[in-house]
Amino acid sequence: MKDIFTAPFVEEMKNTTANMYRMGWDERNGGNISVLLDNDEVSEYLDLNHVIRTIPTGFDATALIGKIFIVTGTGKYFKNVIDDPETNLGIIRIAEDGTTAELLWGYKDGGKFTSELPAHLMSHITRLEVNPNNRVIMHTHPTNLLAMTYVHTLDEREFTRTLWRMCTECIVVFPDGLNVLPWMVCGTNEIGEATAEKMTTARLVVWGQHGIYGAGADLDETFGLIETAEKAAELYLKIAHLPRVNTISDEQLHLLEDHFKVKAREGWLD
Ligand code: 13P
Ligand code: ZN
């Protein structure tokens, strides 16, 4: 058996959470990440027959039975993951009943997975239907995107169009745009269902006055997706109060579509 502390999936979680903390997105216990792992790869590091304990999830994830995820712990600080991954992270498998998580490693202090597990697992189910290569769901509190939800309309098309116009490459990175949920109580099955539903048409879902969800094939790509939207929101907040002299037009956004062979969300460009 290889040493779990050297596993690439543990290393990547350590590096990504440290990065996100440094970006200022994940104050205190803010943010959570789940990554779908390859069962064969995990079996090189852990005895898959050894379940440390079982934890009820409180919702049905039948579509994910037998699947293994590495998930940040609830109440845990991203800044601490790098020094103590075994306390701040856990590896869970969805049990045969679809509503129980089997703990295979981690949450060493008796803790459990993020309170946002419903939004994570329901979003995994949705994104896997759209793209079988999707492995990551990431939730965080990026400062500028969050600020933008207080001063910009939450209309999804308008929110997206504002961001597409802030940096030339935004439309290339997120041609599907962003979907937006109004403020809701977090940590509930309701917000989980609403988020997953929004994930059918976009890989980014903004939670009004709270943060954002991103989905992607790996941690780097998902981080980069959120980072790009956050950079655009920062630019927006720097210029929103100033007279606009120049902009990126819809005609220019169409030129980017042609050049980079991407298709913007249907009807979101004039
Ligand atoms: P957890 O500590 O349960 O992951 O919650 C953090 C958070 O960002 C809630 O939305
Ligand atoms: Zn949050």
XYZ file of C-alpha atoms and ligand atoms in Angstrom:
281
model
C 0.000 0.000 0.000
C 1.350 3.438 -0.951
C 1.468 6.315 1.542
C -1.793 8.300 1.275
C 0.047 11.498 2.220
C 1.920 11.273 -1.087
C -1.207 10.668 -3.196
C -1.573 13.226 -6.017
C -5.225 13.830 -5.078
C -4.218 14.788 -1.502
C -1.347 16.953 -2.756
C -3.626 18.756 -5.215
C -6.204 19.466 -2.507
C -3.472 20.874 -0.248
C -2.119 23.139 -2.973
C -5.509 24.295 -4.230
C -6.935 25.163 -0.808
C -3.719 27.051 0.066
C -3.974 28.963 -3.226
C -7.615 29.829 -2.699
C -6.882 31.007 0.824
C -4.098 33.232 -0.510
C -6.536 34.716 -3.029
C -8.586 35.904 -0.058
C -11.612 33.927 -1.176
C -11.853 31.530 1.771
C -11.961 33.316 5.077
C -12.330 31.152 8.171
C -14.193 27.985 7.040
C -15.535 29.632 3.866
C -15.581 27.444 0.781
C -15.631 23.719 0.139
C -14.360 21.342 -2.561
C -15.258 17.847 -3.679
C -13.347 15.772 -6.232
C -14.558 12.505 -7.756
C -11.691 10.009 -7.503
C -10.809 6.925 -9.475
C -11.555 3.847 -7.326
C -8.564 1.916 -8.673
C -6.226 4.809 -7.935
C -7.577 5.153 -4.389
C -7.121 1.398 -3.817
C -3.374 1.883 -4.255
C -3.441 3.954 -1.044
C -6.392 2.688 1.020
C -8.038 -0.643 1.796
C -11.464 -0.039 0.261
C -12.959 -2.731 2.521
C -12.037 -0.767 5.617
C -14.796 1.703 6.505
C -13.812 3.871 9.490
C -17.403 4.990 10.165
C -20.593 5.788 8.278
C -22.219 9.224 8.137
C -25.779 9.868 6.900
C -25.952 12.483 4.130
C -29.652 13.379 4.469
C -30.402 13.171 0.768
C -30.521 10.640 -2.041
C -27.429 10.259 -4.236
C -28.347 6.918 -5.815
C -26.676 7.945 -9.087
C -23.333 8.069 -7.230
C -23.473 4.728 -5.362
C -19.987 3.253 -5.052
C -18.277 6.463 -6.139
C -15.445 7.869 -4.026
C -14.839 11.568 -3.338
C -12.272 13.596 -1.456
C -14.189 16.384 0.308
C -13.235 19.289 2.581
C -14.556 19.047 6.137
C -17.304 21.213 7.567
C -16.084 24.056 9.748
C -12.524 23.487 8.595
C -10.260 26.309 7.399
C -8.708 26.121 3.929
C -5.542 27.687 5.357
C -5.025 24.646 7.610
C -5.417 21.879 5.010
C -1.789 22.020 3.897
C -0.450 21.272 7.388
C -3.063 18.724 8.461
C -4.902 17.152 5.520
C -6.095 14.157 7.555
C -8.138 16.362 9.901
C -9.401 18.877 7.352
C -10.197 16.499 4.478
C -12.032 13.197 4.171
C -12.383 10.469 1.585
C -15.916 9.119 1.408
C -17.735 6.509 -0.672
C -21.469 6.679 -1.318
C -22.925 3.492 0.190
C -25.352 1.041 -1.414
C -28.368 2.843 0.105
C -27.421 6.080 -1.701
C -27.944 8.135 1.460
C -24.933 7.163 3.585
C -21.294 8.174 3.244
C -18.675 5.589 4.177
C -15.591 7.274 5.579
C -12.426 5.668 4.192
C -9.894 8.235 5.428
C -9.703 11.617 7.150
C -11.946 13.772 9.373
C -9.536 12.501 12.022
C -10.994 14.626 14.834
C -14.451 13.050 14.416
C -15.574 15.714 11.938
C -17.540 15.276 8.759
C -17.902 16.496 5.200
C -18.917 20.045 4.271
C -22.418 21.223 5.113
C -22.760 21.935 1.385
C -22.525 18.241 0.434
C -26.043 18.306 -1.093
C -25.045 21.061 -3.562
C -21.799 19.236 -4.321
C -23.164 15.757 -4.957
C -26.282 16.943 -6.763
C -24.062 19.130 -8.972
C -21.737 16.185 -9.649
C -24.742 14.180 -10.831
C -25.826 16.986 -13.173
C -22.377 17.785 -14.567
C -21.534 14.089 -15.160
C -24.622 13.893 -17.367
C -23.368 16.904 -19.371
C -19.701 15.883 -19.371
C -18.506 12.440 -18.155
C -15.043 13.952 -17.520
C -16.319 16.329 -14.835
C -14.659 15.506 -11.514
C -14.610 18.725 -9.497
C -17.193 20.903 -7.758
C -15.733 23.960 -6.029
C -17.501 26.500 -3.831
C -15.822 29.692 -2.660
C -16.442 33.316 -1.635
C -14.500 35.436 -4.168
C -14.512 39.031 -2.962
C -15.326 40.879 -6.161
C -17.960 38.500 -7.520
C -19.631 38.591 -4.135
C -19.494 42.403 -4.042
C -20.920 42.527 -7.555
C -24.051 40.660 -6.445
C -24.940 43.703 -4.296
C -24.735 46.325 -7.030
C -25.462 44.542 -10.318
C -28.706 43.018 -11.522
C -28.814 39.249 -10.890
C -30.306 38.687 -14.337
C -28.083 35.869 -15.645
C -27.725 37.152 -19.169
C -26.899 40.681 -18.029
C -24.524 39.484 -15.297
C -22.662 37.328 -17.822
C -22.560 39.997 -20.519
C -21.017 42.472 -18.055
C -18.245 39.986 -17.239
C -17.651 38.951 -20.877
C -16.961 42.623 -21.639
C -14.387 43.033 -18.849
C -11.585 40.853 -20.249
C -11.169 39.753 -23.856
C -10.707 36.085 -22.960
C -13.697 35.705 -20.628
C -15.997 34.514 -23.383
C -13.398 31.913 -24.358
C -13.072 30.609 -20.783
C -16.780 30.612 -19.939
C -18.830 30.708 -23.159
C -21.767 29.131 -21.269
C -21.774 32.171 -18.983
C -22.856 32.229 -15.378
C -26.167 31.215 -13.897
C -27.312 33.058 -10.801
C -29.381 32.042 -7.785
C -30.945 34.660 -5.546
C -29.963 34.646 -1.861
C -31.052 31.392 -0.223
C -30.274 29.652 3.064
C -27.056 27.714 2.500
C -26.324 24.118 3.498
C -29.820 22.890 2.625
C -31.095 20.316 0.148
C -33.144 23.137 -1.463
C -30.102 25.191 -2.418
C -28.421 21.949 -3.488
C -31.253 21.105 -5.871
C -31.401 24.667 -7.209
C -27.636 24.731 -7.791
C -27.625 21.374 -9.547
C -30.478 22.499 -11.786
C -28.495 25.620 -12.745
C -25.476 23.403 -13.488
C -27.252 21.863 -16.483
C -26.564 24.952 -18.600
C -23.395 26.494 -17.109
C -20.283 25.497 -15.160
C -20.513 28.604 -12.977
C -23.388 29.276 -10.591
C -23.365 32.464 -8.531
C -25.084 32.434 -5.150
C -26.365 35.972 -4.575
C -24.755 37.671 -1.555
C -22.817 34.475 -0.776
C -20.320 33.200 -3.375
C -19.960 30.966 -6.397
C -19.913 27.327 -7.513
C -17.666 26.114 -10.296
C -17.404 22.736 -12.034
C -14.616 21.245 -14.095
C -12.516 18.273 -15.130
C -9.773 18.929 -12.583
C -8.838 21.293 -9.766
C -6.614 23.506 -11.912
C -9.257 24.026 -14.562
C -12.013 24.727 -12.052
C -9.835 27.141 -10.092
C -8.912 28.920 -13.333
C -12.562 29.192 -14.320
C -13.525 30.922 -11.061
C -10.323 32.995 -11.108
C -11.190 34.359 -14.562
C -14.729 35.359 -13.578
C -13.403 36.892 -10.359
C -10.799 38.941 -12.272
C -13.548 40.244 -14.551
C -15.688 41.179 -11.530
C -12.715 43.041 -10.061
C -12.363 45.048 -13.258
C -16.073 45.777 -13.260
C -15.930 47.156 -9.723
C -12.910 49.296 -10.624
C -14.702 50.953 -13.539
C -18.434 50.743 -12.757
C -18.520 54.221 -11.212
C -16.445 55.872 -13.963
C -17.662 57.200 -17.337
C -17.277 54.376 -19.893
C -15.229 55.506 -22.893
C -14.510 52.102 -24.475
C -16.019 48.647 -24.310
C -15.944 45.249 -26.019
C -18.888 45.147 -28.415
C -21.080 42.180 -29.281
C -19.571 42.286 -32.754
C -16.117 41.825 -31.218
C -17.390 39.022 -28.978
C -18.641 37.276 -32.134
C -15.146 37.653 -33.651
C -13.709 35.939 -30.559
C -16.225 33.115 -30.938
C -15.070 32.589 -34.521
C -11.371 32.794 -33.780
C -11.367 30.577 -30.670
C -14.024 28.181 -31.985
C -16.321 28.626 -29.002
C -20.056 29.171 -29.026
C -21.545 31.687 -26.627
C -24.729 30.709 -24.801
C -27.608 30.760 -27.301
C -29.236 34.192 -27.428
C -26.809 35.829 -24.973
C -25.071 37.907 -27.655
C -26.955 40.392 -29.794
P -18.547 24.316 5.465
O -17.550 24.720 6.524
O -19.642 23.447 6.017
O -17.863 23.709 4.259
O -19.286 25.639 4.977
C -18.559 26.684 4.391
C -19.373 27.479 3.429
O -18.814 28.178 2.604
C -20.853 27.375 3.494
O -21.441 27.898 2.364
Zn -20.166 29.406 1.316
